[in-house]
Coordinates of C-alpha atoms in Angstrom, one line a residue:
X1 CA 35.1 139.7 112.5
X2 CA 35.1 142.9 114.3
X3 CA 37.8 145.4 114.3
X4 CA 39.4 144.5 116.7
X5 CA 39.6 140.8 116.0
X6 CA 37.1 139.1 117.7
X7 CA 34.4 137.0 115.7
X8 CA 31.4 139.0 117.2
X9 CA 29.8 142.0 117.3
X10 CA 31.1 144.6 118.5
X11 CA 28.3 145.2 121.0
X12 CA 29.3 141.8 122.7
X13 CA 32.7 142.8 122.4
X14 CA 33.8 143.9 126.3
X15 CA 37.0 145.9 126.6
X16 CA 38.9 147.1 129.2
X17 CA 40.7 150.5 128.6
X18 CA 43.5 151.6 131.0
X19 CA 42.6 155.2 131.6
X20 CA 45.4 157.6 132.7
X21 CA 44.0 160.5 132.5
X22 CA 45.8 161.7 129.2
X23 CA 44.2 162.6 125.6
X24 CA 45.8 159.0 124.5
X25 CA 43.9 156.8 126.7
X26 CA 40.6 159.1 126.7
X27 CA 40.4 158.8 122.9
X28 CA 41.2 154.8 123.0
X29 CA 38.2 155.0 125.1
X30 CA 36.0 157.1 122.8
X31 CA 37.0 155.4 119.7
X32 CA 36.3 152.0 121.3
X33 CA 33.0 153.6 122.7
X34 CA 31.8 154.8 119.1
X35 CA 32.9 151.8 117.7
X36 CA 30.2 150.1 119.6
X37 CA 31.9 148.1 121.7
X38 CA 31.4 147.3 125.2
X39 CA 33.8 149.6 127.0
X40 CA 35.1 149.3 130.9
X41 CA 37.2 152.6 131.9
X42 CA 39.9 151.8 135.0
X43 CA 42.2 154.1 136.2
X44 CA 45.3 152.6 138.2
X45 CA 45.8 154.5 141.8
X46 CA 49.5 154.0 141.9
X47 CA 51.2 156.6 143.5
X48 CA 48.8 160.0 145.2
X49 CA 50.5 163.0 145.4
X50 CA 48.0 165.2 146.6
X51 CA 47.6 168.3 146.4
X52 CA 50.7 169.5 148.2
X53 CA 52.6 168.3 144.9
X54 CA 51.0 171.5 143.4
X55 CA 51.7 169.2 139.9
X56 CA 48.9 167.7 137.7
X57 CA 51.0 166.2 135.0
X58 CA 52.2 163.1 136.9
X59 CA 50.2 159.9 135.6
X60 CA 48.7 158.6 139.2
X61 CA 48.2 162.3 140.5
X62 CA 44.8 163.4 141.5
X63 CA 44.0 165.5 139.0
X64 CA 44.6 162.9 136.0
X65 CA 42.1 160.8 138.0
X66 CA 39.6 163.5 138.1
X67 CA 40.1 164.2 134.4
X68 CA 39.9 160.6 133.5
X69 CA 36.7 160.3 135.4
X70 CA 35.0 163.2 133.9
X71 CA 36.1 161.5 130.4
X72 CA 34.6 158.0 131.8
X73 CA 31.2 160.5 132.2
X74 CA 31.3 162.2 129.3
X75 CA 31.4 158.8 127.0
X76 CA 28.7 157.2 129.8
X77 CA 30.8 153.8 130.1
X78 CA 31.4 152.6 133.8
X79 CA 34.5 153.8 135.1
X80 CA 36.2 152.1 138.5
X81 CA 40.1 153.5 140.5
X82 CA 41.4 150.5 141.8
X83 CA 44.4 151.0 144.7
X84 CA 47.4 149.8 143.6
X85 CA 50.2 151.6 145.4
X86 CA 51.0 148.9 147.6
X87 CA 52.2 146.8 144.4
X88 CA 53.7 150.3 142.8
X89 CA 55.6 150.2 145.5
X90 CA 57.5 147.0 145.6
X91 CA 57.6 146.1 141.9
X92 CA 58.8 149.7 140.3
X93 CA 59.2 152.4 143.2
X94 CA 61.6 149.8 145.5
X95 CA 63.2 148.0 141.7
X96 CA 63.7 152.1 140.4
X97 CA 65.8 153.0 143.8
X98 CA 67.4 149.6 143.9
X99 CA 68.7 150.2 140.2
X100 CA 69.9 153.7 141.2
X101 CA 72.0 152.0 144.4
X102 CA 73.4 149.8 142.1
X103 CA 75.0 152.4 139.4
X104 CA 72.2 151.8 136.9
X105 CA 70.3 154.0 135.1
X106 CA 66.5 152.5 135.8
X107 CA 63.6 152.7 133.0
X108 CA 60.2 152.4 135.8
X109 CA 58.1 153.2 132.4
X110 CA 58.9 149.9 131.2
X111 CA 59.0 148.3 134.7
X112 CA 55.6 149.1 135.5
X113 CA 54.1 147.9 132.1
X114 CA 55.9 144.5 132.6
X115 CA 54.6 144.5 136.4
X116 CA 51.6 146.1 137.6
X117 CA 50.1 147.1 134.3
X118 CA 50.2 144.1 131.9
X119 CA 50.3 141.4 134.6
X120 CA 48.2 142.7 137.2
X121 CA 45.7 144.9 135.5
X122 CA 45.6 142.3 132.4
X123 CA 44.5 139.6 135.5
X124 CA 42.0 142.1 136.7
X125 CA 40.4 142.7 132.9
X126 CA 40.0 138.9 132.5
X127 CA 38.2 138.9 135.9
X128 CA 35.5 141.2 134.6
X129 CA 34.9 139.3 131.7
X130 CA 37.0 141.3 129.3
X131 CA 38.3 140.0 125.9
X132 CA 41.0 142.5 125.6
X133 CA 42.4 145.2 127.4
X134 CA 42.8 148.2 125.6
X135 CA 45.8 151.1 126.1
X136 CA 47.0 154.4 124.2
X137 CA 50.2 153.5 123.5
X138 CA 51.8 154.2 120.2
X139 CA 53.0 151.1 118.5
X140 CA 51.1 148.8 116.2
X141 CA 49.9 145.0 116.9
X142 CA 49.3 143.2 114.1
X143 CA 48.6 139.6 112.8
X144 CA 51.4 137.8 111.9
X145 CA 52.5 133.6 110.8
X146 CA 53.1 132.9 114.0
X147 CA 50.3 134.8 115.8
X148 CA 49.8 138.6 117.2
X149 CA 53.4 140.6 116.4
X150 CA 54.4 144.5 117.7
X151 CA 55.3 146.9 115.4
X152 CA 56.9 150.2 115.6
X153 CA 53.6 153.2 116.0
X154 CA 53.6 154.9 112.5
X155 CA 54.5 158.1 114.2
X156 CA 58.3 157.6 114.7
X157 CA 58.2 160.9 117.2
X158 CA 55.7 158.9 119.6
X159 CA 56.1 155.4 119.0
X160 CA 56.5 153.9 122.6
X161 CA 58.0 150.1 121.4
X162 CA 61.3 150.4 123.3
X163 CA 58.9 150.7 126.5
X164 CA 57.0 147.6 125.6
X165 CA 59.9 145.2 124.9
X166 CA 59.3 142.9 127.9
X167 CA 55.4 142.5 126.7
X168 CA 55.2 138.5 126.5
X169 CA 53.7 136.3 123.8
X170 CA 50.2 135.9 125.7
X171 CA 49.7 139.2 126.8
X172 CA 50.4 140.4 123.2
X173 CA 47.8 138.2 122.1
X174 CA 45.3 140.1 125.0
X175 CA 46.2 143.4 124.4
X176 CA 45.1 146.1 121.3
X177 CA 46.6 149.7 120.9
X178 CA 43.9 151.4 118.8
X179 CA 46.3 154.1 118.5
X180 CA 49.3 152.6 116.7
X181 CA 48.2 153.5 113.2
X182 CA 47.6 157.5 114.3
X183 CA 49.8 160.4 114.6
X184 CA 49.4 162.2 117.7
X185 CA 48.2 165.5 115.6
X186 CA 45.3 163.3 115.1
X187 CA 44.3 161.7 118.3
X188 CA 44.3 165.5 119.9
X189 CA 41.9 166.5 116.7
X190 CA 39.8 163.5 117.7
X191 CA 40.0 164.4 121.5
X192 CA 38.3 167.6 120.4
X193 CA 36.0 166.2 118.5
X194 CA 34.9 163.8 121.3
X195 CA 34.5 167.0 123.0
X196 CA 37.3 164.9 125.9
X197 CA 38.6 167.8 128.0
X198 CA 41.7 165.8 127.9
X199 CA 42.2 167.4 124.2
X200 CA 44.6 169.7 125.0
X201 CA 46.2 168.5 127.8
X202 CA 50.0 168.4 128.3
X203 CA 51.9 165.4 127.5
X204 CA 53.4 163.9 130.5
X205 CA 57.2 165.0 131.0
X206 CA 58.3 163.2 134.2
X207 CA 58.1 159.6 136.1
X208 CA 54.8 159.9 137.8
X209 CA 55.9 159.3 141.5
X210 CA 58.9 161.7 140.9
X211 CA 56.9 165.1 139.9
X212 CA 59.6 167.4 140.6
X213 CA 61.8 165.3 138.4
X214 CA 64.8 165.1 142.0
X215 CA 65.0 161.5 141.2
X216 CA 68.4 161.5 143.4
X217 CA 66.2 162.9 146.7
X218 CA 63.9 160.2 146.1
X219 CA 66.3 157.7 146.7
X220 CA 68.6 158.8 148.9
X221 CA 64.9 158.8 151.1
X222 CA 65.0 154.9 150.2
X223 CA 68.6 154.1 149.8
X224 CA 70.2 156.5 152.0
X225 CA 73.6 154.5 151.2
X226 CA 73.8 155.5 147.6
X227 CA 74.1 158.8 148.7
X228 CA 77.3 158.3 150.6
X229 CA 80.6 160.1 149.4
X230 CA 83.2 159.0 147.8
X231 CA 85.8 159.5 145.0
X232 CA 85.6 160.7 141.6
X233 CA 88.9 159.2 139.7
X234 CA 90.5 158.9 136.1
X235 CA 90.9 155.3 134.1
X236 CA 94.1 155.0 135.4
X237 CA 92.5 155.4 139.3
X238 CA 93.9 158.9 140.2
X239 CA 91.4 160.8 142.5
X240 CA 90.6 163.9 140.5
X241 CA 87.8 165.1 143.1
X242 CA 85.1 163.7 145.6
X243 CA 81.0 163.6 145.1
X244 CA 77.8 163.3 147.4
X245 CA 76.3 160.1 146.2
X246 CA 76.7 157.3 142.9
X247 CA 72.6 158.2 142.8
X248 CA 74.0 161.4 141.1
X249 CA 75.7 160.2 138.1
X250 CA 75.1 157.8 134.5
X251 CA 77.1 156.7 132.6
X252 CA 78.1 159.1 129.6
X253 CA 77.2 162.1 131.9
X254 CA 79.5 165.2 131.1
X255 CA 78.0 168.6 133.2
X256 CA 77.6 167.8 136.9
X257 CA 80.5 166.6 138.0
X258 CA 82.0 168.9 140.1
X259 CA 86.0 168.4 139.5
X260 CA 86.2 171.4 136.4
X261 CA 84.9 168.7 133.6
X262 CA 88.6 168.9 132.0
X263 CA 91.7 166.7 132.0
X264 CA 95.2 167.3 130.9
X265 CA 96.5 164.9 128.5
X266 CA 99.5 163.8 127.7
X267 CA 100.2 166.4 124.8
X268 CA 99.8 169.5 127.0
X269 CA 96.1 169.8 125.4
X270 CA 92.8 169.3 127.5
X271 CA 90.1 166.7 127.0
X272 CA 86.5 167.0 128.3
X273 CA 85.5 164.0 130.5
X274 CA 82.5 161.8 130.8
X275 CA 81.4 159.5 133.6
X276 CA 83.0 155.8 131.5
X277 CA 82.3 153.3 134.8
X278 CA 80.5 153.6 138.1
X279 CA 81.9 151.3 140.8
X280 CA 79.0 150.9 144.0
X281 CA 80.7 149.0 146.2
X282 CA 83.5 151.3 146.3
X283 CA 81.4 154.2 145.9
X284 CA 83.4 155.3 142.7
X285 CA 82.6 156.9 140.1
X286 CA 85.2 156.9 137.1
X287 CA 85.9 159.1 134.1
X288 CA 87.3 159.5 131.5
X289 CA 87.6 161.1 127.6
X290 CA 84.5 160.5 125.3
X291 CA 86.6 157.5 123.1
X292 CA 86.3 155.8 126.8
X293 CA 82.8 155.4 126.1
X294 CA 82.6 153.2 123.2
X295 CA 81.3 149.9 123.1
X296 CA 80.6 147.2 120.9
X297 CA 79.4 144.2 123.0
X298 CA 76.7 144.6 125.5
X299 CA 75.6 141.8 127.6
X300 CA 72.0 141.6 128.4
X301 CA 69.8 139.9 130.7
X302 CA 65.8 139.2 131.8
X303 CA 66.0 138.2 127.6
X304 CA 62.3 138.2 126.5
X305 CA 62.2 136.8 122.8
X306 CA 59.3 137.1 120.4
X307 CA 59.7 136.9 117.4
X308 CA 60.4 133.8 115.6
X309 CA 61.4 130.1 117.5
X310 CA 61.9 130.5 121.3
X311 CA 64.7 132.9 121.5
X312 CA 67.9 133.9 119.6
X313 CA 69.7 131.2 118.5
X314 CA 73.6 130.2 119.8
X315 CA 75.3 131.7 116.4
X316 CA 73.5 134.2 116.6
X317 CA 70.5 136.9 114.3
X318 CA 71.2 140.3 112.8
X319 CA 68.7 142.8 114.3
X320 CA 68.5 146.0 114.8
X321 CA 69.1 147.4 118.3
X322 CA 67.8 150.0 120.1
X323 CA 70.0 151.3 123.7
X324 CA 68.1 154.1 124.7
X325 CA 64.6 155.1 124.1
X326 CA 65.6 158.5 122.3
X327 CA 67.9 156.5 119.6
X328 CA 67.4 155.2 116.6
X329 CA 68.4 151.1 116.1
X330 CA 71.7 150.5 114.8
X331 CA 73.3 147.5 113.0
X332 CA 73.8 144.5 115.5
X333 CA 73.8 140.7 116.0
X334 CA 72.4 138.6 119.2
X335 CA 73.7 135.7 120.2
X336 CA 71.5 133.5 122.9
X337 CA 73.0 132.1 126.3
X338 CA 70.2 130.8 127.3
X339 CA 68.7 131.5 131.2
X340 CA 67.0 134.7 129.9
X341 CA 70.9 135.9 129.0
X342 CA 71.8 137.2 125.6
X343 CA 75.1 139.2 124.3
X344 CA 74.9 141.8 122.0
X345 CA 77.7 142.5 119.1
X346 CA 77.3 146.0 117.7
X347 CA 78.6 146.8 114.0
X348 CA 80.2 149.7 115.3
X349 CA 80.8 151.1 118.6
X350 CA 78.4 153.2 120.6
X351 CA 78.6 155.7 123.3
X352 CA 77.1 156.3 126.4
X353 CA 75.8 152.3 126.9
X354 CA 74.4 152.3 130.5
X355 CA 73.7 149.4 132.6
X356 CA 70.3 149.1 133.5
X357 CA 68.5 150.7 130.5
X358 CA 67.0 148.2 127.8
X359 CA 68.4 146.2 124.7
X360 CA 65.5 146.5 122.5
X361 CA 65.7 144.1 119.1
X362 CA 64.4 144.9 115.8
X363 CA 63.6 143.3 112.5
X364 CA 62.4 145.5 110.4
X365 CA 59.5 147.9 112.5
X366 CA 58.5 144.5 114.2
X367 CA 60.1 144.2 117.8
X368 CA 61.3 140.7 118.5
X369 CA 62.0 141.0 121.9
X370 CA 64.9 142.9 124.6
X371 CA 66.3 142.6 127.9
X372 CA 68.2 145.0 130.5
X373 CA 72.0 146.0 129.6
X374 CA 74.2 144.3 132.3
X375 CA 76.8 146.1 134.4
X376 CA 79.5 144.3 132.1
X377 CA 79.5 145.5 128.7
X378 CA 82.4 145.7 126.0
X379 CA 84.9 148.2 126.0
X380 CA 86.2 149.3 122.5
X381 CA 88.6 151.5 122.2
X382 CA 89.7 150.6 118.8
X383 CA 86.4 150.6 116.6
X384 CA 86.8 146.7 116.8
X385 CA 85.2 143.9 119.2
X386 CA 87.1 143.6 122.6
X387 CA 86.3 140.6 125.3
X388 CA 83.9 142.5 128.4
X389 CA 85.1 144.9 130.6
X390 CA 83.4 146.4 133.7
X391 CA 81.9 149.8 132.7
X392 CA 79.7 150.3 135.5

């Protein structure tokens, strides 16, 4: 058995590595290379800025496809850019403003690996003959009971398994991350030994077909009616200023919003406000002190389970949970609904829980699945469970 799995050599091995560009996927594709394996590099044309953008660090830009090409050369595998902005377009660019009309806070990363990465390039690698596609993502598949399991990437400060939650059963058992196991110290050290010009590249900091980082200009372009006015209130619905657009605010937001930051309580004694509850179809955006913030039931939909049996079960699992990508898990318990629909009870309240990032479920390091935090979530204003309130 070969290393990555497959009883045969390695030579009659054919993988396909999606090539960004970056010093993650050129040394997946120069380990694999070394290895002996029978390496295909693709690049994904998703979204060209040209050169007006003036930026380089944007995954579909120019530039990274130029670098990954001259990687593709250096390593002498084939090497193909297939066009697919037409699909960027209506599965992440269109779902990312959508999300943003709605008062959600969208993750495209996570978007366009469920969509046009792991279902449509995954289709593509089959067609040419491939027995796995290959990526540079940090997190860890291994072998399991019940067949192929993600893990958590053994360097905590990269690992990218709250991105890959919605990555199903099948395509788990297609995919390998030959960087999982590495810290990213490493893979640049490898990079140089390669002699990959990628090796000392910058890390990309921003959503590729948003290189300026104006994510509210982007879709006010698209959605030009989430950038109407409207009314900045308290909790108890007293107007406490006006703003240019929902697309501006997320929930837990404090600097930004444009009415001083401050309210007078009760007491005589100020408190600083956060944004607790956006309201679209009233064009509302609602704040309040930070206690406003806490929940401890989150609602979650688009469920995809795997780990064990075929989803959570009615009574429920402890897990870990993860509600934003740059958090650690804390201490929870899912309970199924079934219909892709899941409900989340927290151990103890958290802050700053915003509709349309990800529920992300642990056990252990191993991901069992995740789904997208509804607008409803539970209010607790008393460090115990509550029944849902709208909070966005």
């Amino acid at each position: 058995m070969n290393s990555l799995g497959f009883n045969k050599p390695a030579a009659a091995t054919r993988i396909v590595v999606a090539m960004s560009g970056g010093v993650d996927s050129s040394v997946t594709a120069a380990l694999l290379h070394e290895q002996g394996y029978d390496v295909i590099g693709i690049t994904l044309q998703l979204y060209d800025h040209g050169p007006a953008a003036g930026k380089s660090r944007a995954c579909c830009a120019g530039q990274d496809i130029y670098d990954a090409r001259r990687v593709a050369d250096r390593l002498g595998i084939p090497y193909y850019v297939l066009d697919y902005e037409s699909r960027f377009r209506q599965d992440v660019i269109d779902n990312f403003a959508d999300a943003y009309a709605r008062g959600e806070t969208p993750i495209p990363c996570v978007t366009c690996n469920q969509t046009v990465k792991f279902r449509d390039l995954v289709a593509t690698a089959r067609d040419l003959g491939a027995d796995a596609l290959a990526t540079g993502h940090y997190i860890r598949r291994t072998a399991g009971k019940g067949g192929a399991e993600l893990h958590r990437a053994v360097d905590a400060a990269r690992d990218q398994s709250y991105f890959l939650f919605a990555t199903t059963r099948d395509q788990i058992d297609y995919l390998r991350f030959p960087l999982g196991e590495l810290p990213k110290t490493q893979v640049r050290d490898l990079a140089r030994r390669f002699g990959l010009i990628t090796a000392d590249k910058p890390d990309s900091q921003d959503i590729c077909f948003v290189p300026d980082g104006r994510y509210a200009a982007l879709v006010e372009k698209l959605r030009p009616e989430a950038a109407e006015p409207g009314d900045i209130v308290d909790l108890d619905g007293r107007v406490l200023g006006g703003h240019d657009g929902i697309i501006n605010f997320t929930i837990g937001q404090r600097r930004g919003l444009g009415i001083g930051g401050r309210q007078q309580v009760a007491d005589g004694a100020d408190t600083v406000l956060y944004v607790v509850r956006i309201e679209p179809e009233a064009r509302r955006v609602v704040v309040g002190p930070h206690s406003a913030l806490a929940v401890c039931r989150v609602p979650v939909g688009g469920l995809n389970w795997i780990g064990e049996d075929e989803g959570p079960p009615a009574e429920g699992v402890e897990v870990a949970v993860r509600l934003r990508s740059t958090q650690e898990p804390v201490p929870g318990r899912v309970f199924g609904k079934g219909e892709g629909r899941a409900t989340v009870e927290l151990s103890n309240p958290q802050f700053g829980v915003a509709p349309g990032q990800a529920a992300v479920f642990y056990d252990g390091s191993r991901v069992v699945g995740g789904g997208w935090i509804q607008r409803s979530v539970g209010d607790n204003r008393n460090s115990k469970p509550s029944p849902e309130v709208h909070a966005a």
